[in-house]
Amino acid sequence: MKFNMIVAGVGGQGTIIASHMLADAAIRSGLRARVGETFGAAMRGGAVASHVRLGDVVAPLVPTASASLVLAVEPLEGLRVAVPYLAPGGLVISNTRPLYPVDVNTGAATYPSLAQIQDAVRRLEGIPYFFDATALALEAGDARTTNVVMLGALLATDLLPVTAEVLRETILSRVPPKTREANARALALGEEAMRRLWRGSSHGRGSR
Amino acid sequence: MGQLVAPRSSTLCAGCPHLGTYWALKQAVYRQPGTPIINGDIGCYEQGGYGLFSRQVEPSDAPSQRLKVTSPYEMLDTIYVMGSGVGMAQGQSHVGHEGPVVAVAGDSTFFHATLPAVVNAVTNHARVTFVVMDNSWTCMTGHQVSPTTGTDTVGQPTTTLDIAGVCHALGVPFVRVTDAYDVKGTTAAFKEALTQPGVAVVVAKRECALQVQRRERRRGEAKSTVNENCNGCRVCLQIGCPAITWDAERKRAGVDRLLCVDCTICHQICPRSAMGIPPAGDTSLCL
């Protein structure tokens, strides 16, 4: 069994922490895990992608066109990663709230619309699932739990070879104790939001 | 499809004191005669030289010069080698470069690598403006402590070294300390430093915004907004702060209040006083 996915976002959104949580949850479930963080000079504010590979894997980077799932905390970053890495039939689960690059803010580039991004995912033979994860994170109590909202969304699919209990336990053991309540709520809100989308899709019909 | 994927250049963090310092330096250095050479080292301030992926020009022609004035992150001509800024700057000074010769380093770099270069510059009469961006931490590599932090590497309290004092002891004839969030004061210090005949140090001090946020455990949104005075001049966007956004439809600037830390740099720079913190409860000024 091999499961390839990539967590994408902007530096500072907690995508790398999220990828570590996924890997840790997989290891606690007896699976082999590899994480390939790509940030380089991205630092805060730059593009960050963290490859997560579970099962019979050795190398840390997902081969091109082989990611079953792109989990995007920021929509443009989801597309940036999906173009080279999304497998045909792969899912792009994405937040809708943009973080505008300085290139866009200074007028040197244009930010694609959400419709354009979703359309591009379809043209890549992928399936887009987009929802406002930042709003849910704010509802949970802190915008910084957006990454955990996205992890919650994963639980509503049948893709992750890790149970909800193990993922939840892993996440809560890795966040500062004072933030556990907000993170638990973020996880639940993300799962609920994705479940609504999943049930309405051809993926979801007939499953769970 | 590649065209849809807008480039995302790296930036300084929202509210980074270097945003204010680089802005002030830009205002001062391009008003001096001659073409400036600005030598950087390596640290968060190196971001001042990375430019934007989406704007590429040849380094020495007229559009490149214009870009340096109108674009953020176009301040540095050299970067990367620790301690090289002051070293190269004094060489440029000795060969008689006609124009401002500037070196930029952080507080950590200052102690780690520039001290011998400063000694050499002073004793051999170089004409260099040395900007020390003192944010109290070694940030780029993960917020390790610096001799200005006040704690040692295992978290115990320790002596805080004073960069201005060290410069005086090294014989630097002109030393000023400013608040990096004070745009006017820092610009004035640079203007004065750039006319000095010898080595001139300006220490622009203000703690790293990320460390302040972490320590104060800030929750919720910032208070800064853009009011109806905004006429879409886009000067604020040239600061390069990731929290300042542009609404292309309404042709107005905006503030991403989840990123903003209310540093007030843009409040000070906006020529129409359109950016600020509205009085409590007054939502009429919010865009």
Tab-separated table of C-alpha atoms in Angstrom:
chain	number	residue	atom	x	y	z
A	1	MET	CA	0.000	0.000	0.000
A	2	LYS	CA	1.257	3.428	-0.904
A	3	PHE	CA	-0.504	6.662	-0.083
A	4	ASN	CA	0.882	9.918	-1.476
A	5	MET	CA	-0.348	13.356	-0.515
A	6	ILE	CA	0.945	16.898	-0.244
A	7	VAL	CA	0.045	19.598	2.276
A	8	ALA	CA	0.383	23.033	0.665
A	9	GLY	CA	0.122	26.556	1.974
A	10	VAL	CA	1.928	29.762	2.756
A	11	GLY	CA	4.836	29.890	5.191
A	12	GLY	CA	3.436	30.447	8.687
A	13	GLN	CA	0.113	28.634	8.174
A	14	GLY	CA	1.306	25.472	9.909
A	15	THR	CA	1.417	23.175	6.868
A	16	ILE	CA	4.656	21.571	7.996
A	17	ILE	CA	3.319	20.908	11.480
A	18	ALA	CA	0.217	19.412	9.861
A	19	SER	CA	2.328	17.098	7.718
A	20	HIS	CA	4.231	15.949	10.803
A	21	MET	CA	0.960	15.250	12.590
A	22	LEU	CA	-0.185	13.092	9.686
A	23	ALA	CA	3.070	11.185	9.600
A	24	ASP	CA	3.044	10.725	13.365
A	25	ALA	CA	-0.548	9.444	13.273
A	26	ALA	CA	0.438	6.979	10.559
A	27	ILE	CA	3.423	5.755	12.546
A	28	ARG	CA	1.234	5.286	15.627
A	29	SER	CA	-1.015	3.169	13.391
A	30	GLY	CA	1.894	0.924	12.435
A	31	LEU	CA	2.527	2.432	9.016
A	32	ARG	CA	5.804	3.594	7.559
A	33	ALA	CA	5.856	7.355	6.876
A	34	ARG	CA	8.081	9.775	5.006
A	35	VAL	CA	7.789	13.561	5.010
A	36	GLY	CA	9.530	15.738	2.437
A	37	GLU	CA	9.390	19.394	3.388
A	38	THR	CA	10.112	21.817	0.580
A	39	PHE	CA	10.530	25.380	1.661
A	40	GLY	CA	14.031	26.550	0.811
A	41	ALA	CA	14.040	30.336	0.762
A	42	ALA	CA	10.265	30.415	1.193
A	43	MET	CA	10.396	31.292	4.881
A	44	ARG	CA	7.332	33.031	6.134
A	45	GLY	CA	5.108	34.380	3.432
A	46	GLY	CA	6.518	32.150	0.704
A	47	ALA	CA	5.145	28.988	-0.881
A	48	VAL	CA	5.517	25.858	1.265
A	49	ALA	CA	4.694	22.275	0.357
A	50	SER	CA	5.177	19.232	2.541
A	51	HIS	CA	5.047	15.823	0.871
A	52	VAL	CA	3.591	13.012	3.005
A	53	ARG	CA	4.053	9.422	1.891
A	54	LEU	CA	2.629	6.485	3.820
A	55	GLY	CA	3.070	2.715	3.446
A	56	ASP	CA	5.608	0.986	1.199
A	57	VAL	CA	7.639	4.096	0.496
A	58	VAL	CA	11.295	5.012	0.717
A	59	ALA	CA	11.977	8.409	-0.849
A	60	PRO	CA	10.450	11.498	0.777
A	61	LEU	CA	9.126	13.219	-2.354
A	62	VAL	CA	5.933	12.242	-4.162
A	63	PRO	CA	6.654	11.449	-7.820
A	64	THR	CA	5.046	13.803	-10.347
A	65	ALA	CA	1.380	13.142	-11.113
A	66	SER	CA	1.186	10.692	-8.195
A	67	ALA	CA	-0.481	12.557	-5.334
A	68	SER	CA	-3.898	11.087	-4.488
A	69	LEU	CA	-4.595	14.180	-2.453
A	70	VAL	CA	-3.499	17.783	-2.211
A	71	LEU	CA	-4.529	19.401	1.073
A	72	ALA	CA	-4.347	23.173	0.621
A	73	VAL	CA	-4.557	25.678	3.439
A	74	GLU	CA	-4.375	28.404	0.756
A	75	PRO	CA	-6.065	28.068	-2.652
A	76	LEU	CA	-3.281	29.339	-4.955
A	77	GLU	CA	-0.766	27.093	-3.220
A	78	GLY	CA	-3.049	24.111	-3.755
A	79	LEU	CA	-3.000	24.819	-7.479
A	80	ARG	CA	0.748	25.420	-7.547
A	81	VAL	CA	1.297	21.940	-6.141
A	82	ALA	CA	-1.523	20.241	-8.048
A	83	VAL	CA	-0.168	21.214	-11.464
A	84	PRO	CA	2.917	18.994	-11.248
A	85	TYR	CA	1.865	16.481	-8.590
A	86	LEU	CA	-1.841	15.695	-8.692
A	87	ALA	CA	-2.635	12.195	-9.947
A	88	PRO	CA	-5.541	11.837	-12.372
A	89	GLY	CA	-8.602	11.313	-10.207
A	90	GLY	CA	-6.827	12.876	-7.229
A	91	LEU	CA	-8.576	15.173	-4.768
A	92	VAL	CA	-7.761	18.793	-4.037
A	93	ILE	CA	-9.242	19.723	-0.653
A	94	SER	CA	-8.714	23.435	-0.245
A	95	ASN	CA	-9.463	26.432	1.925
A	96	THR	CA	-11.094	29.307	0.028
A	97	ARG	CA	-9.429	32.205	1.817
A	98	PRO	CA	-6.577	33.704	-0.219
A	99	LEU	CA	-3.341	35.117	1.150
A	100	TYR	CA	-2.308	37.540	-1.544
A	101	PRO	CA	1.331	37.345	-2.641
A	102	VAL	CA	3.261	40.609	-2.634
A	103	ASP	CA	3.587	40.057	-6.403
A	104	VAL	CA	-0.196	40.414	-6.696
A	105	ASN	CA	-0.434	43.293	-4.236
A	106	THR	CA	2.162	45.325	-6.127
A	107	GLY	CA	0.334	44.730	-9.396
A	108	ALA	CA	2.977	42.494	-10.956
A	109	ALA	CA	0.783	39.393	-11.076
A	110	THR	CA	-2.901	38.448	-10.983
A	111	TYR	CA	-4.478	36.174	-8.422
A	112	PRO	CA	-6.670	33.571	-10.157
A	113	SER	CA	-10.315	33.451	-9.111
A	114	LEU	CA	-11.547	30.477	-7.097
A	115	ALA	CA	-13.599	29.435	-10.129
A	116	GLN	CA	-10.467	29.476	-12.280
A	117	ILE	CA	-8.585	27.412	-9.706
A	118	GLN	CA	-11.341	24.812	-9.404
A	119	ASP	CA	-11.651	24.660	-13.158
A	120	ALA	CA	-7.904	24.133	-13.480
A	121	VAL	CA	-8.094	21.250	-10.985
A	122	ARG	CA	-10.794	19.640	-13.130
A	123	ARG	CA	-8.658	20.095	-16.226
A	124	LEU	CA	-5.925	18.224	-14.373
A	125	GLU	CA	-8.510	15.403	-14.002
A	126	GLY	CA	-8.715	16.172	-10.299
A	127	ILE	CA	-11.730	16.689	-8.063
A	128	PRO	CA	-11.948	19.988	-6.139
A	129	TYR	CA	-13.473	20.283	-2.650
A	130	PHE	CA	-13.308	23.898	-1.508
A	131	PHE	CA	-14.639	25.410	1.723
A	132	ASP	CA	-13.879	28.352	4.029
A	133	ALA	CA	-11.607	26.738	6.590
A	134	THR	CA	-10.453	30.075	8.027
A	135	ALA	CA	-14.011	30.948	9.027
A	136	LEU	CA	-14.276	27.587	10.785
A	137	ALA	CA	-10.961	28.138	12.538
A	138	LEU	CA	-12.207	31.505	13.786
A	139	GLU	CA	-15.373	29.756	14.977
A	140	ALA	CA	-13.191	27.224	16.777
A	141	GLY	CA	-11.469	30.092	18.549
A	142	ASP	CA	-8.272	30.933	16.663
A	143	ALA	CA	-7.362	31.532	13.009
A	144	ARG	CA	-4.171	29.569	13.580
A	145	THR	CA	-6.136	26.319	13.797
A	146	THR	CA	-6.909	26.507	10.043
A	147	ASN	CA	-4.380	23.742	9.395
A	148	VAL	CA	-6.200	21.450	11.840
A	149	VAL	CA	-9.543	22.284	10.190
A	150	MET	CA	-8.004	20.952	6.956
A	151	LEU	CA	-6.828	17.787	8.732
A	152	GLY	CA	-10.390	17.346	9.959
A	153	ALA	CA	-11.581	17.426	6.369
A	154	LEU	CA	-9.367	14.441	5.633
A	155	LEU	CA	-11.323	12.371	8.142
A	156	ALA	CA	-14.526	12.781	6.136
A	157	THR	CA	-12.979	11.063	3.128
A	158	ASP	CA	-12.131	7.399	3.104
A	159	LEU	CA	-8.629	8.078	1.885
A	160	LEU	CA	-6.420	8.357	4.925
A	161	PRO	CA	-5.223	4.962	6.247
A	162	VAL	CA	-5.485	6.298	9.808
A	163	THR	CA	-8.504	6.286	12.129
A	164	ALA	CA	-10.172	9.446	13.396
A	165	GLU	CA	-9.295	8.522	16.993
A	166	VAL	CA	-5.588	8.135	16.289
A	167	LEU	CA	-5.418	11.350	14.249
A	168	ARG	CA	-7.293	13.325	16.896
A	169	GLU	CA	-5.121	11.939	19.694
A	170	THR	CA	-1.955	12.683	17.721
A	171	ILE	CA	-2.967	16.265	17.003
A	172	LEU	CA	-4.020	17.033	20.552
A	173	SER	CA	-0.808	15.585	21.961
A	174	ARG	CA	1.247	17.877	19.727
A	175	VAL	CA	-0.405	21.251	20.322
A	176	PRO	CA	0.135	23.527	23.340
A	177	PRO	CA	-2.188	22.336	26.143
A	178	LYS	CA	-4.062	25.635	26.295
A	179	THR	CA	-5.038	25.297	22.633
A	180	ARG	CA	-6.351	21.727	22.817
A	181	GLU	CA	-9.976	22.739	23.066
A	182	ALA	CA	-9.775	25.063	20.055
A	183	ASN	CA	-7.907	22.457	18.033
A	184	ALA	CA	-10.376	19.688	18.910
A	185	ARG	CA	-13.202	21.958	17.809
A	186	ALA	CA	-11.345	22.904	14.613
A	187	LEU	CA	-10.861	19.237	13.766
A	188	ALA	CA	-14.569	18.528	14.249
A	189	LEU	CA	-15.686	21.571	12.236
A	190	GLY	CA	-13.399	20.610	9.351
A	191	GLU	CA	-14.722	17.082	9.285
A	192	GLU	CA	-18.321	18.297	9.351
A	193	ALA	CA	-17.771	20.784	6.511
A	194	MET	CA	-16.081	18.226	4.306
A	195	ARG	CA	-18.686	15.584	5.090
A	196	ARG	CA	-21.371	17.856	3.641
A	197	LEU	CA	-19.356	18.280	0.435
A	198	TRP	CA	-18.370	14.616	0.269
A	199	ARG	CA	-21.923	13.341	0.584
A	200	GLY	CA	-23.010	15.603	-2.219
A	201	SER	CA	-20.313	14.342	-4.568
A	202	SER	CA	-20.049	11.230	-6.701
A	203	HIS	CA	-17.266	10.089	-4.384
A	204	GLY	CA	-19.497	10.228	-1.360
A	205	ARG	CA	-22.637	8.675	-2.757
A	206	GLY	CA	-22.983	5.216	-1.387
A	207	SER	CA	-20.082	5.498	1.021
A	208	ARG	CA	-20.219	6.062	4.816
B	1	MET	CA	-2.476	26.852	-16.748
B	2	GLY	CA	0.996	27.871	-15.706
B	3	GLN	CA	-0.173	31.449	-16.181
B	4	LEU	CA	-2.856	30.995	-13.539
B	5	VAL	CA	-0.293	30.048	-10.947
B	6	ALA	CA	0.750	33.503	-9.783
B	7	PRO	CA	4.263	33.660	-8.371
B	8	ARG	CA	4.570	33.959	-4.615
B	9	SER	CA	7.774	35.770	-3.750
B	10	SER	CA	8.952	35.501	-0.174
B	11	THR	CA	8.494	38.571	1.982
B	12	LEU	CA	9.344	39.966	5.371
B	13	CYS	CA	6.709	39.181	7.992
B	14	ALA	CA	3.812	41.549	8.589
B	15	GLY	CA	5.063	44.269	10.921
B	16	CYS	CA	8.739	43.302	10.597
B	17	PRO	CA	10.833	46.268	11.768
B	18	HIS	CA	13.041	45.832	8.683
B	19	LEU	CA	10.085	47.017	6.576
B	20	GLY	CA	10.318	50.388	8.302
B	21	THR	CA	14.109	50.499	8.201
B	22	TYR	CA	14.342	49.684	4.492
B	23	TRP	CA	11.658	52.238	3.686
B	24	ALA	CA	13.536	54.920	5.617
B	25	LEU	CA	16.815	53.937	3.958
B	26	LYS	CA	15.194	54.120	0.544
B	27	GLN	CA	13.903	57.642	1.208
B	28	ALA	CA	17.334	58.803	2.312
B	29	VAL	CA	19.711	57.042	-0.035
B	30	TYR	CA	18.069	57.945	-3.351
B	31	ARG	CA	18.143	61.624	-2.422
B	32	GLN	CA	21.930	61.614	-2.267
B	33	PRO	CA	23.947	62.350	-5.404
B	34	GLY	CA	25.273	59.353	-7.288
B	35	THR	CA	24.161	55.726	-7.521
B	36	PRO	CA	24.118	53.975	-4.158
B	37	ILE	CA	25.701	50.577	-3.595
B	38	ILE	CA	24.021	48.723	-0.729
B	39	ASN	CA	25.824	45.660	0.556
B	40	GLY	CA	23.879	43.133	2.621
B	41	ASP	CA	24.986	40.140	4.623
B	42	ILE	CA	22.812	37.171	5.585
B	43	GLY	CA	19.861	37.065	7.921
B	44	CYS	CA	16.234	38.122	7.703
B	45	TYR	CA	17.330	41.497	6.326
B	46	GLU	CA	18.700	39.694	3.230
B	47	GLN	CA	15.062	39.579	2.151
B	48	GLY	CA	15.534	43.261	1.337
B	49	GLY	CA	17.448	42.159	-1.727
B	50	TYR	CA	15.475	39.236	-3.113
B	51	GLY	CA	13.133	41.217	-5.299
B	52	LEU	CA	9.967	39.797	-6.773
B	53	PHE	CA	9.853	36.757	-9.085
B	54	SER	CA	7.279	38.570	-11.107
B	55	ARG	CA	9.490	41.551	-11.863
B	56	GLN	CA	12.671	40.658	-13.670
B	57	VAL	CA	14.980	43.260	-15.186
B	58	GLU	CA	18.621	43.374	-16.188
B	59	PRO	CA	20.650	44.695	-13.265
B	60	SER	CA	22.203	47.814	-14.680
B	61	ASP	CA	19.728	49.540	-16.975
B	62	ALA	CA	17.241	52.348	-16.380
B	63	PRO	CA	14.195	50.132	-15.657
B	64	SER	CA	16.271	48.421	-12.992
B	65	GLN	CA	17.010	51.737	-11.297
B	66	ARG	CA	13.347	52.693	-11.412
B	67	LEU	CA	12.373	49.326	-10.005
B	68	LYS	CA	14.661	49.849	-7.047
B	69	VAL	CA	12.748	52.940	-6.096
B	70	THR	CA	9.222	51.676	-6.724
B	71	SER	CA	9.392	48.025	-5.719
B	72	PRO	CA	9.873	46.484	-2.293
B	73	TYR	CA	12.741	44.073	-1.656
B	74	GLU	CA	15.044	45.735	-4.191
B	75	MET	CA	17.430	47.428	-1.792
B	76	LEU	CA	20.487	45.217	-1.808
B	77	ASP	CA	23.216	44.841	-4.409
B	78	THR	CA	25.145	42.113	-2.612
B	79	ILE	CA	24.109	39.501	-0.037
B	80	TYR	CA	24.912	36.154	1.488
B	81	VAL	CA	28.426	36.198	2.850
B	82	MET	CA	28.362	36.994	6.549
B	83	GLY	CA	30.538	39.972	7.368
B	84	SER	CA	30.965	40.841	3.710
B	85	GLY	CA	28.776	43.938	3.724
B	86	VAL	CA	31.116	46.201	5.662
B	87	GLY	CA	34.118	44.560	4.017
B	88	MET	CA	32.942	45.190	0.479
B	89	ALA	CA	31.607	48.607	1.333
B	90	GLN	CA	34.957	49.881	2.516
B	91	GLY	CA	36.580	48.543	-0.646
B	92	GLN	CA	34.018	50.421	-2.743
B	93	SER	CA	34.731	53.529	-0.700
B	94	HIS	CA	38.510	53.242	-1.162
B	95	VAL	CA	38.274	52.906	-4.948
B	96	GLY	CA	36.344	56.150	-4.941
B	97	HIS	CA	32.784	55.099	-5.795
B	98	GLU	CA	30.802	58.243	-6.513
B	99	GLY	CA	27.640	57.732	-4.582
B	100	PRO	CA	26.488	56.465	-1.203
B	101	VAL	CA	28.226	53.317	0.005
B	102	VAL	CA	26.075	51.419	2.485
B	103	ALA	CA	26.358	48.165	4.416
B	104	VAL	CA	23.442	46.396	6.127
B	105	ALA	CA	23.645	43.740	8.846
B	106	GLY	CA	21.561	42.515	11.751
B	107	ASP	CA	22.453	42.505	15.421
B	108	SER	CA	23.556	38.877	15.331
B	109	THR	CA	25.645	39.370	12.194
B	110	PHE	CA	27.122	42.489	13.732
B	111	PHE	CA	28.666	40.504	16.573
B	112	HIS	CA	29.272	37.330	14.662
B	113	ALA	CA	31.151	38.695	11.687
B	114	THR	CA	31.418	42.444	11.207
B	115	LEU	CA	33.551	43.626	14.136
B	116	PRO	CA	36.953	43.236	12.424
B	117	ALA	CA	35.565	44.859	9.288
B	118	VAL	CA	34.324	47.838	11.301
B	119	VAL	CA	37.735	48.198	12.961
B	120	ASN	CA	39.393	48.170	9.570
B	121	ALA	CA	36.950	50.664	8.102
B	122	VAL	CA	37.444	53.101	10.980
B	123	THR	CA	41.212	52.915	11.172
B	124	ASN	CA	41.627	53.166	7.399
B	125	HIS	CA	39.256	56.123	6.911
B	126	ALA	CA	36.565	54.436	4.854
B	127	ARG	CA	33.412	56.388	4.054
B	128	VAL	CA	30.628	53.896	4.748
B	129	THR	CA	27.146	54.094	6.235
B	130	PHE	CA	26.578	50.936	8.234
B	131	VAL	CA	22.956	50.121	9.041
B	132	VAL	CA	22.573	47.672	11.909
B	133	MET	CA	19.065	46.257	12.039
B	134	ASP	CA	18.804	45.254	15.675
B	135	ASN	CA	15.730	43.080	16.290
B	136	SER	CA	17.191	41.379	19.383
B	137	TRP	CA	17.233	37.829	17.995
B	138	THR	CA	18.913	35.652	15.395
B	139	CYS	CA	15.703	35.234	13.477
B	140	MET	CA	16.342	33.741	10.067
B	141	THR	CA	17.716	30.490	11.409
B	142	GLY	CA	14.894	29.985	13.895
B	143	HIS	CA	15.055	32.685	16.585
B	144	GLN	CA	18.184	31.690	18.411
B	145	VAL	CA	19.471	34.171	20.978
B	146	SER	CA	21.831	36.953	20.043
B	147	PRO	CA	24.132	39.001	22.301
B	148	THR	CA	21.336	41.578	22.353
B	149	THR	CA	18.593	39.206	23.513
B	150	GLY	CA	19.333	39.121	27.230
B	151	THR	CA	19.217	35.349	27.613
B	152	ASP	CA	21.927	32.801	26.957
B	153	THR	CA	21.583	29.672	24.830
B	154	VAL	CA	19.978	27.699	27.668
B	155	GLY	CA	17.498	30.420	28.530
B	156	GLN	CA	19.226	31.909	31.573
B	157	PRO	CA	19.385	35.699	31.972
B	158	THR	CA	22.638	37.219	30.780
B	159	THR	CA	24.272	40.534	29.878
B	160	THR	CA	22.794	42.423	26.952
B	161	LEU	CA	25.478	43.911	24.737
B	162	ASP	CA	24.945	47.416	23.420
B	163	ILE	CA	25.757	47.796	19.743
B	164	ALA	CA	26.041	51.584	19.858
B	165	GLY	CA	28.419	51.304	22.805
B	166	VAL	CA	30.562	48.774	20.967
B	167	CYS	CA	30.723	51.092	17.957
B	168	HIS	CA	31.842	53.995	20.131
B	169	ALA	CA	34.528	51.790	21.620
B	170	LEU	CA	35.667	50.832	18.118
B	171	GLY	CA	36.125	54.495	17.325
B	172	VAL	CA	33.173	54.929	14.992
B	173	PRO	CA	32.853	58.744	14.707
B	174	PHE	CA	29.057	58.855	14.100
B	175	VAL	CA	26.598	56.571	15.875
B	176	ARG	CA	22.838	56.976	16.074
B	177	VAL	CA	20.151	54.702	17.514
B	178	THR	CA	16.575	54.910	16.235
B	179	ASP	CA	13.299	53.020	16.590
B	180	ALA	CA	12.727	51.044	13.384
B	181	TYR	CA	8.994	51.699	13.705
B	182	ASP	CA	9.651	55.461	13.683
B	183	VAL	CA	9.821	56.208	9.962
B	184	LYS	CA	10.557	59.915	10.259
B	185	GLY	CA	13.220	59.538	12.938
B	186	THR	CA	14.969	56.691	11.149
B	187	THR	CA	14.902	58.505	7.810
B	188	ALA	CA	16.426	61.601	9.440
B	189	ALA	CA	19.180	59.502	11.016
B	190	PHE	CA	20.011	57.959	7.651
B	191	LYS	CA	20.058	61.340	5.924
B	192	GLU	CA	22.539	62.602	8.485
B	193	ALA	CA	24.632	59.426	8.363
B	194	LEU	CA	24.914	59.505	4.576
B	195	THR	CA	26.593	62.916	4.627
B	196	GLN	CA	29.279	61.921	7.125
B	197	PRO	CA	32.908	61.865	5.905
B	198	GLY	CA	33.824	58.603	7.671
B	199	VAL	CA	32.182	55.501	9.070
B	200	ALA	CA	28.612	56.222	10.217
B	201	VAL	CA	26.544	53.636	12.072
B	202	VAL	CA	22.768	53.805	12.457
B	203	VAL	CA	21.282	51.162	14.751
B	204	ALA	CA	17.584	50.731	13.885
B	205	LYS	CA	16.226	48.925	16.896
B	206	ARG	CA	12.906	47.125	17.398
B	207	GLU	CA	12.252	43.575	18.489
B	208	CYS	CA	11.257	40.959	15.899
B	209	ALA	CA	7.485	41.186	15.421
B	210	LEU	CA	7.059	37.392	15.558
B	211	GLN	CA	8.722	37.154	18.951
B	212	VAL	CA	6.546	39.960	20.277
B	213	GLN	CA	3.402	38.208	18.988
B	214	ARG	CA	4.459	34.918	20.529
B	215	ARG	CA	5.275	36.428	23.876
B	216	GLU	CA	2.122	38.492	24.059
B	217	ARG	CA	0.023	35.542	22.799
B	218	ARG	CA	-1.992	37.885	20.691
B	219	ARG	CA	-5.426	36.674	19.693
B	220	GLY	CA	-7.914	37.957	17.196
B	221	GLU	CA	-7.566	40.629	14.582
B	222	ALA	CA	-5.409	43.713	14.385
B	223	LYS	CA	-7.107	47.097	14.540
B	224	SER	CA	-5.564	48.870	11.534
B	225	THR	CA	-7.884	49.743	8.662
B	226	VAL	CA	-7.961	51.816	5.481
B	227	ASN	CA	-10.458	54.676	5.466
B	228	GLU	CA	-12.238	56.603	2.704
B	229	ASN	CA	-9.271	58.969	2.252
B	230	CYS	CA	-7.558	56.228	0.256
B	231	ASN	CA	-7.266	57.294	-3.373
B	232	GLY	CA	-5.510	54.177	-4.611
B	233	CYS	CA	-2.046	55.751	-4.944
B	234	ARG	CA	-0.458	52.383	-3.954
B	235	VAL	CA	2.463	53.894	-2.097
B	236	CYS	CA	1.677	51.654	0.895
B	237	LEU	CA	1.982	48.556	-1.273
B	238	GLN	CA	5.597	49.488	-1.967
B	239	ILE	CA	6.413	48.847	1.664
B	240	GLY	CA	6.166	45.140	0.892
B	241	CYS	CA	4.207	44.215	3.992
B	242	PRO	CA	2.168	41.038	3.331
B	243	ALA	CA	-0.724	42.412	5.386
B	244	ILE	CA	-1.351	45.307	2.984
B	245	THR	CA	-3.636	44.155	0.179
B	246	TRP	CA	-4.983	45.695	-2.996
B	247	ASP	CA	-8.606	45.585	-4.090
B	248	ALA	CA	-8.289	45.770	-7.864
B	249	GLU	CA	-12.018	46.331	-8.378
B	250	ARG	CA	-12.453	49.183	-5.936
B	251	LYS	CA	-8.908	50.441	-6.523
B	252	ARG	CA	-8.279	50.757	-2.799
B	253	ALA	CA	-5.710	49.403	-0.414
B	254	GLY	CA	-6.793	47.092	2.395
B	255	VAL	CA	-5.401	45.488	5.528
B	256	ASP	CA	-5.460	41.746	6.175
B	257	ARG	CA	-6.212	41.986	9.867
B	258	LEU	CA	-5.341	38.349	10.538
B	259	LEU	CA	-1.757	39.051	9.438
B	260	CYS	CA	-1.363	42.683	10.532
B	261	VAL	CA	0.264	43.413	13.901
B	262	ASP	CA	-0.523	47.175	14.088
B	263	CYS	CA	3.133	48.174	13.769
B	264	THR	CA	1.937	51.588	12.349
B	265	ILE	CA	4.610	51.802	9.635
B	266	CYS	CA	1.960	52.170	6.904
B	267	HIS	CA	0.005	54.655	9.028
B	268	GLN	CA	3.067	56.896	8.994
B	269	ILE	CA	3.819	56.457	5.302
B	270	CYS	CA	0.368	56.917	3.773
B	271	PRO	CA	0.398	60.405	2.214
B	272	ARG	CA	-3.342	60.844	2.839
B	273	SER	CA	-3.611	59.539	6.386
B	274	ALA	CA	-5.903	56.824	5.053
B	275	MET	CA	-4.373	54.061	7.173
B	276	GLY	CA	-4.714	53.931	10.880
B	277	ILE	CA	-6.570	52.606	13.869
B	278	PRO	CA	-10.074	54.034	14.037
B	279	PRO	CA	-11.294	55.241	17.427
B	280	ALA	CA	-12.881	52.439	19.435
B	281	GLY	CA	-16.408	51.614	18.313
B	282	ASP	CA	-16.204	53.769	15.218
B	283	THR	CA	-16.785	51.444	12.300
B	284	SER	CA	-17.627	54.215	9.846
B	285	LEU	CA	-14.003	54.492	8.799
B	286	CYS	CA	-13.563	50.848	7.878
B	287	LEU	CA	-13.408	49.790	4.265
